[in-house]
C-alpha cells in the first residue's frame, strides 16, 4: 500500500516533466521559426534597399552621361533594379495601402527608363523635359534610399524586428502606422505626393493609362459590407477568421479605381499573418489580393503551378485567358495571362497570378490592368495577309510561331499586329508587324532561364 501511495505522485511528476520538456521544445521551435521569418524579411529588405540604391546611383549617372550606348546600358539597369525593388517591397510586412505611391514610383521609374531606351533606339536623344523628369525621379529615389538606410541602421542596432511589424494587423490602423517601418515609408509617401511630375511615355504604368476610365467594372455600386462578403468569398469564407477595413473610396495603386481595402486574418493561422485584398467600389470586382506568407518546401513544378493558376482563373470567372510569361522567385511563380478574343491575343487585358510552390495556393492576384481595359471590342480585320507581313520581317529571322495580337501604343491607342516568335543568331525574339500598314512596330527579346520567361 505504501508503494502504491508513491506510485501515482511519481507518475504525475514524470508526466509534468514530460509536458514541461514538450512545452520548452515547442517554445524553442516557435522562437526558431520567428527568427527564421525575421531573417527572411531582413533579407528581402536588404535586397530592396540595394536595388533602390542602384536606381538612385544610375539615375545620377544618366543625368551626367552623354554617350548613347552608356545611357542605354544605365537605363536598362535602372529598369531592372526598380522592378526588382518593387517586387521585394510587395513581399514586405508593411501596410499595402500606405505604399501605393511608392510602388507606383518604382513601376513608373522602370517603365519611364524603358521608354527612353526605345526612344534612343529610334534615334531620339533625351529632351530637356525628359531630363527634368529624370531629375525628379532621382530626387525621390535619393530620398527613399536615405529612409531605407536609416531603417537599415535601426535593424543593425536591433531596434526593428519584422515580426513585431507583422503583428500590427490585429491593431487599429493608427497604431499600426506608429511602427518604425510604416512611419518612415509613409514619410516618403507624403513627400512623393507633392514632388512627382506626370510622366508621359509609352508604357503600361504611364499616367496616361492609369487615368483612363476603367471599362471592366460593371455598373452596380457596392457598400462596405457587400465588399467584405466579396473579399471573404474570393479568399474562401471558411478561411477567414477576421476581416478589417483599411480605407474606403481611395483609388487603387495599380488602376484609376475607387476601392475598399481590407486585411484578412486567416483561420487556423498565426495572428501575425494577414492577407491583403482590394475590392472595387463600382462593380464589386477584386482588383488585387496579396498573401505574403513564406514558402518553405518547394514541391511543385512550374507546369503544376500553371495548372493551379488556370483552374483558379476559370473558377473566378475569367475565361479565355492564356499564359504569356512567368517569373520564378522565393518559392513562388508569377504568371502573366492575357485575354484572347477569338484568335487575337489582347495584351492590355492581362491578369497576374502568383502560385506558391509548396501546395499550389494562390498567394497573389492582380486584375487591375484587366479591369481598366477589358470590354467587348470591335476588333479590326488585318489588311495584310500573314505572308505579306512575313515579308516585312528580317530574312534570316527563324520564325517558329505566328499569331494576331492587339498591342497598346502611346498609352491609349491599340493596334492590330502579326506577332512573329522565333530565333535570330541564337537568341529568342518577338517581332510585331502592323497588320494594317506593315510597319515594324516593336521587337521584344525573350529571356529564358531556370527562373522563367521574361520579355524586354
XYZ file of C-alpha atoms in Angstrom:
456
model
C 0.000 0.000 0.000
C 2.885 2.279 0.801
C 4.367 1.640 -2.664
C 1.024 2.392 -4.292
C 0.756 5.714 -2.445
C 4.025 6.799 -4.012
C 3.247 5.341 -7.435
C 0.588 7.891 -8.525
C 2.555 11.006 -7.477
C 5.558 9.547 -9.270
C 3.603 9.088 -12.494
C 2.156 12.616 -12.198
C 5.606 14.025 -11.574
C 7.015 12.248 -14.602
C 4.091 13.461 -16.738
C 4.699 17.026 -15.528
C 8.346 16.784 -16.525
C 7.404 15.410 -19.965
C 4.874 18.231 -20.500
C 7.426 20.781 -19.320
C 10.047 19.458 -21.743
C 7.495 19.337 -24.594
C 6.423 22.902 -23.853
C 10.013 24.078 -23.842
C 10.693 22.334 -27.168
C 7.567 23.929 -28.695
C 8.534 27.332 -27.337
C 12.060 26.917 -28.675
C 10.734 25.764 -32.072
C 8.385 28.747 -32.249
C 11.229 31.118 -31.462
C 13.386 29.465 -34.147
C 10.559 29.930 -36.647
C 10.194 33.581 -35.694
C 13.918 34.125 -36.043
C 13.916 32.394 -39.433
C 10.972 34.501 -40.621
C 12.543 37.686 -39.319
C 15.786 36.803 -41.116
C 13.858 36.197 -44.341
C 12.216 39.623 -44.100
C 15.584 41.186 -43.358
C 16.994 39.555 -46.498
C 14.101 40.949 -48.553
C 14.670 44.369 -47.021
C 18.415 44.368 -47.765
C 17.754 43.284 -51.365
C 15.160 46.048 -51.786
C 17.498 48.627 -50.240
C 20.363 47.631 -52.562
C 18.122 47.826 -55.614
C 16.781 51.278 -54.660
C 20.359 52.492 -54.124
C 21.305 51.197 -57.578
C 18.300 53.012 -59.084
C 19.347 56.261 -57.408
C 23.033 55.966 -58.389
C 22.335 55.024 -62.003
C 19.786 57.851 -62.370
C 22.501 60.292 -61.327
C 24.862 58.720 -63.885
C 22.277 59.027 -66.671
C 21.958 62.759 -65.956
C 25.713 63.087 -66.466
C 26.339 60.659 -69.347
C 26.356 61.843 -72.960
C 27.120 58.565 -74.720
C 24.102 56.873 -76.296
C 25.470 53.385 -75.608
C 26.246 54.163 -71.962
C 22.836 55.764 -71.416
C 21.065 52.710 -72.833
C 23.107 50.476 -70.504
C 22.354 52.633 -67.447
C 18.647 52.948 -68.268
C 18.444 49.164 -68.672
C 19.991 48.694 -65.232
C 17.588 51.200 -63.652
C 14.656 49.397 -65.262
C 15.746 46.036 -63.849
C 16.609 47.316 -60.361
C 13.355 49.296 -59.992
C 11.195 46.300 -60.928
C 13.122 44.059 -58.527
C 12.796 46.628 -55.709
C 9.033 46.841 -56.304
C 8.697 43.067 -56.156
C 10.673 42.878 -52.895
C 8.590 45.706 -51.434
C 5.351 43.870 -52.230
C 6.534 40.971 -50.044
C 7.442 43.100 -47.018
C 5.167 43.029 -43.919
C 4.103 46.647 -44.401
C 0.623 48.085 -44.851
C -0.081 47.733 -48.593
C -2.369 50.748 -48.776
C 0.316 53.007 -47.262
C 2.784 52.148 -50.021
C 0.679 52.634 -53.144
C 2.634 55.699 -54.299
C 5.984 54.045 -53.544
C 5.024 51.025 -55.658
C 3.784 53.307 -58.430
C 7.029 55.316 -58.248
C 9.175 52.200 -58.696
C 6.988 50.878 -61.511
C 6.978 54.203 -63.333
C 10.715 54.703 -62.857
C 11.219 51.312 -64.528
C 8.821 51.927 -67.381
C 9.938 55.518 -67.969
C 13.531 54.367 -68.378
C 12.369 51.581 -70.683
C 10.550 54.144 -72.848
C 13.719 56.268 -73.041
C 15.650 53.203 -74.212
C 13.113 52.767 -77.015
C 13.406 56.454 -77.892
C 17.206 56.191 -78.029
C 16.926 53.191 -80.338
C 14.649 55.284 -82.585
C 17.359 57.941 -82.762
C 15.683 60.356 -80.321
C 18.002 61.736 -77.591
C 16.735 62.761 -74.149
C 14.847 66.071 -74.260
C 15.031 68.825 -71.614
C 11.530 67.892 -70.400
C 12.549 64.238 -70.055
C 15.722 65.282 -68.257
C 13.606 67.305 -65.813
C 11.516 64.184 -65.129
C 14.718 62.189 -64.541
C 15.890 64.816 -62.037
C 12.604 64.424 -60.137
C 12.893 60.630 -60.221
C 16.478 60.814 -58.988
C 15.481 63.159 -56.167
C 12.728 60.827 -54.982
C 14.974 57.764 -55.332
C 17.623 59.527 -53.259
C 15.094 60.341 -50.538
C 13.739 56.784 -50.471
C 17.296 55.415 -50.346
C 18.044 57.631 -47.322
C 14.917 56.445 -45.488
C 15.853 52.816 -46.152
C 19.422 53.446 -44.962
C 18.079 54.884 -41.699
C 15.908 51.797 -41.301
C 18.935 49.624 -42.034
C 20.823 51.285 -39.178
C 17.946 50.555 -36.787
C 17.902 46.911 -37.884
C 21.660 46.625 -37.295
C 21.196 48.052 -33.780
C 18.414 45.564 -33.082
C 15.738 48.276 -32.858
C 13.473 46.796 -35.520
C 12.004 43.296 -35.527
C 9.919 42.464 -38.602
C 7.779 40.012 -36.642
C 6.621 42.914 -34.483
C 5.805 44.861 -37.638
C 3.714 41.949 -38.913
C 1.630 41.762 -35.706
C 0.160 45.185 -36.402
C -2.592 43.514 -38.476
C -4.868 42.979 -35.480
C -4.424 46.516 -34.219
C -6.075 49.737 -35.264
C -4.541 51.325 -38.346
C -3.431 54.450 -36.473
C -1.476 52.347 -34.015
C -0.061 50.287 -36.859
C 1.331 53.398 -38.540
C 3.278 54.229 -35.387
C 5.720 51.409 -36.019
C 9.104 52.339 -37.374
C 8.758 50.647 -40.761
C 5.472 52.259 -41.764
C 6.335 55.633 -40.289
C 9.440 56.024 -42.416
C 7.977 54.724 -45.662
C 4.766 56.718 -45.109
C 7.029 59.754 -44.773
C 8.318 59.010 -48.264
C 4.706 58.652 -49.472
C 3.917 62.164 -48.181
C 6.954 63.643 -49.914
C 6.353 61.919 -53.227
C 2.738 63.188 -53.340
C 3.928 66.781 -53.560
C 7.017 66.271 -55.709
C 6.217 63.914 -58.536
C 5.714 65.105 -62.110
C 3.372 63.403 -64.548
C 5.373 61.077 -66.762
C 4.347 60.942 -70.403
C 5.635 57.827 -72.125
C 4.562 54.632 -73.813
C 4.332 52.089 -71.012
C 1.787 50.039 -69.078
C 2.229 52.124 -65.918
C 2.130 55.554 -67.551
C -0.184 58.167 -66.057
C -1.999 58.323 -69.388
C -3.042 54.691 -68.972
C -3.728 55.000 -65.252
C -6.059 57.937 -65.842
C -8.180 56.119 -68.428
C -11.676 55.464 -67.122
C -11.906 51.741 -66.235
C -14.071 49.755 -68.646
C -14.351 46.336 -66.986
C -16.135 47.070 -63.715
C -19.854 46.914 -64.449
C -22.438 49.362 -63.138
C -23.513 48.471 -59.580
C -22.094 50.287 -56.541
C -21.354 48.055 -53.549
C -21.243 49.175 -49.914
C -18.530 48.177 -47.457
C -20.458 45.179 -46.089
C -21.065 43.822 -49.585
C -17.385 44.373 -50.379
C -16.402 42.433 -47.250
C -18.501 39.461 -48.343
C -16.997 39.612 -51.840
C -13.483 39.631 -50.339
C -14.263 36.740 -47.981
C -15.795 34.689 -50.800
C -12.758 35.303 -53.023
C -10.364 34.069 -50.341
C -12.712 31.341 -49.068
C -15.216 32.097 -46.320
C -14.082 29.172 -44.144
C -10.524 30.511 -44.183
C -11.441 33.937 -42.796
C -11.079 34.495 -39.043
C -11.266 38.292 -39.104
C -11.597 40.998 -41.771
C -10.643 44.625 -41.154
C -11.221 47.616 -43.425
C -8.214 49.844 -44.115
C -9.894 52.539 -46.145
C -12.838 53.348 -48.370
C -13.087 55.125 -51.687
C -9.366 55.628 -52.281
C -8.046 54.843 -55.735
C -6.121 51.613 -56.056
C -2.395 51.986 -56.642
C -2.434 49.999 -59.878
C -5.536 51.486 -61.506
C -7.801 54.517 -61.513
C -10.392 52.597 -59.472
C -12.078 53.595 -56.216
C -11.847 50.679 -53.838
C -12.266 49.242 -50.368
C -9.060 47.759 -48.980
C -9.168 45.005 -46.361
C -6.800 43.000 -44.192
C -7.888 39.395 -43.619
C -6.590 37.271 -40.756
C -6.841 33.634 -41.924
C -8.440 30.945 -39.755
C -6.114 28.432 -38.083
C -3.132 30.600 -38.898
C -0.841 32.771 -36.832
C -2.292 36.151 -35.963
C 0.900 37.627 -37.324
C -0.030 36.710 -40.899
C -2.539 38.661 -42.947
C -3.939 38.636 -46.463
C -4.473 41.977 -48.184
C -7.274 42.461 -50.696
C -8.866 45.336 -52.602
C -12.480 45.411 -53.886
C -13.713 47.982 -56.393
C -16.474 50.263 -55.147
C -18.093 50.111 -58.580
C -18.946 46.581 -59.668
C -17.511 44.870 -56.590
C -14.551 43.385 -58.501
C -11.375 42.082 -56.869
C -8.604 44.423 -58.017
C -5.733 42.703 -56.253
C -5.008 40.201 -53.495
C -1.718 39.566 -51.730
C -0.872 36.788 -49.274
C 2.769 37.402 -48.254
C 3.271 34.117 -46.439
C 6.650 32.379 -46.531
C 7.066 29.328 -48.775
C 9.394 26.732 -47.302
C 9.384 23.420 -49.184
C 9.076 23.730 -52.963
C 7.305 20.560 -54.121
C 5.547 21.626 -57.348
C 6.899 22.059 -60.855
C 6.169 25.152 -62.929
C 3.693 23.141 -65.032
C 1.880 22.062 -61.854
C 1.726 25.678 -60.699
C 0.398 26.764 -64.099
C -2.481 24.290 -63.820
C -3.365 25.710 -60.392
C -3.337 29.232 -61.871
C -5.526 28.235 -64.838
C -8.076 26.480 -62.632
C -8.154 29.481 -60.309
C -8.938 31.924 -63.135
C -11.633 29.617 -64.524
C -13.213 29.290 -61.086
C -13.212 33.069 -60.620
C -14.973 33.584 -63.957
C -12.058 34.745 -66.108
C -12.500 32.868 -69.370
C -10.250 32.877 -72.407
C -7.040 33.727 -70.530
C -3.747 32.365 -71.869
C -0.321 32.421 -70.148
C 2.365 34.553 -71.774
C 5.342 34.814 -69.467
C 6.382 33.747 -65.989
C 8.881 34.528 -63.287
C 10.002 32.180 -60.506
C 11.347 33.604 -57.240
C 11.300 32.971 -53.467
C 9.263 29.772 -53.722
C 6.502 31.179 -55.933
C 5.795 31.516 -59.660
C 4.255 34.689 -61.070
C 2.236 34.049 -64.260
C 1.038 36.741 -66.627
C -2.171 35.881 -68.508
C -3.608 37.817 -71.452
C -7.174 37.682 -72.739
C -7.759 36.005 -76.094
C -10.733 37.091 -78.211
C -11.327 34.519 -80.947
C -7.822 34.263 -82.461
C -6.472 37.633 -81.279
C -4.386 37.973 -78.109
C -5.217 41.244 -76.297
C -2.217 42.209 -74.184
C -3.868 45.152 -72.411
C -6.361 42.772 -70.760
C -3.858 40.992 -68.567
C -4.013 39.369 -65.145
C -1.128 38.324 -62.902
C -1.445 35.217 -60.721
C 1.149 34.180 -58.130
C 1.256 30.499 -57.089
C 3.071 29.025 -54.062
C 5.232 26.048 -54.978
C 4.680 24.185 -51.704
C 0.944 23.474 -52.105
C -0.347 25.381 -55.149
C -2.103 28.073 -53.099
C -2.796 31.327 -54.940
C -0.810 33.888 -52.944
C -1.085 36.825 -55.344
C -3.622 38.170 -57.833
C -3.651 41.419 -59.824
C -6.510 42.166 -62.233
C -6.059 45.956 -62.295
C -4.994 46.101 -65.949
C -7.825 43.760 -66.987
C -10.441 45.836 -65.136
C -9.085 49.012 -66.690
C -9.006 47.785 -70.252
C -11.424 44.903 -70.785
C -14.558 45.458 -72.872
C -16.230 43.920 -75.913
C -14.057 45.282 -78.697
C -14.966 45.542 -82.335
C -11.659 44.087 -83.497
C -10.285 45.349 -86.820
C -9.581 42.966 -89.671
C -5.992 42.696 -90.912
C -5.375 44.417 -94.248
C -2.181 42.465 -94.801
C -2.064 38.712 -95.178
C 0.289 36.700 -92.994
C 2.568 36.132 -95.990
C 2.716 39.878 -96.720
C 3.581 40.582 -93.087
C 6.309 37.903 -93.174
C 7.981 39.792 -95.996
C 8.494 42.747 -93.587
C 10.485 40.573 -91.141
C 14.266 40.186 -91.455
C 15.015 37.407 -93.931
C 17.236 35.293 -91.657
C 14.876 35.516 -88.684
C 13.842 31.893 -87.988
C 10.072 32.143 -87.389
C 8.621 29.472 -85.095
C 5.124 30.806 -84.373
C 2.735 33.431 -85.758
C -0.467 34.868 -84.318
C -2.517 38.056 -84.294
C -2.201 40.340 -81.268
C -3.659 43.671 -80.174
C -0.886 45.668 -78.529
C -1.040 49.054 -76.743
C 0.664 52.071 -78.246
C 1.164 55.580 -76.849
C -0.681 54.683 -73.670
C -4.240 54.620 -75.060
C -4.283 53.502 -78.687
C -4.307 49.784 -79.587
C -3.025 48.402 -82.879
C -3.531 45.016 -84.512
C -0.274 43.254 -85.319
C 1.087 39.974 -86.530
C 3.242 38.570 -83.746
C 6.226 36.593 -85.048
C 8.106 34.494 -82.492
C 11.425 32.980 -83.435
C 15.213 32.967 -83.216
C 17.901 35.256 -84.541
C 21.575 34.381 -84.074
C 20.786 32.014 -81.214
C 18.513 34.369 -79.239
C 14.720 34.396 -78.950
C 12.787 37.437 -80.170
C 9.228 38.565 -80.894
C 8.618 40.897 -83.823
C 5.365 42.856 -84.198
C 4.309 43.904 -87.703
C 1.335 46.260 -88.048
C -1.449 44.224 -89.710
C -2.826 47.331 -91.430
C 0.265 49.271 -92.516
C 3.085 46.697 -92.475
C 5.167 48.891 -90.140
C 7.593 47.156 -87.799
C 6.044 48.332 -84.510
C 8.076 46.609 -81.813
C 10.713 43.961 -81.130
C 10.986 42.151 -77.805
C 13.820 39.938 -76.678
C 12.708 36.789 -74.844
C 14.862 35.833 -71.873
C 14.536 32.203 -70.782
C 16.344 30.688 -67.817
C 15.666 28.441 -64.831
C 13.631 31.229 -63.197
C 11.171 31.732 -66.045
C 10.428 33.715 -69.179
C 10.626 37.494 -69.498
C 10.245 39.832 -72.468
C 12.303 43.009 -72.706
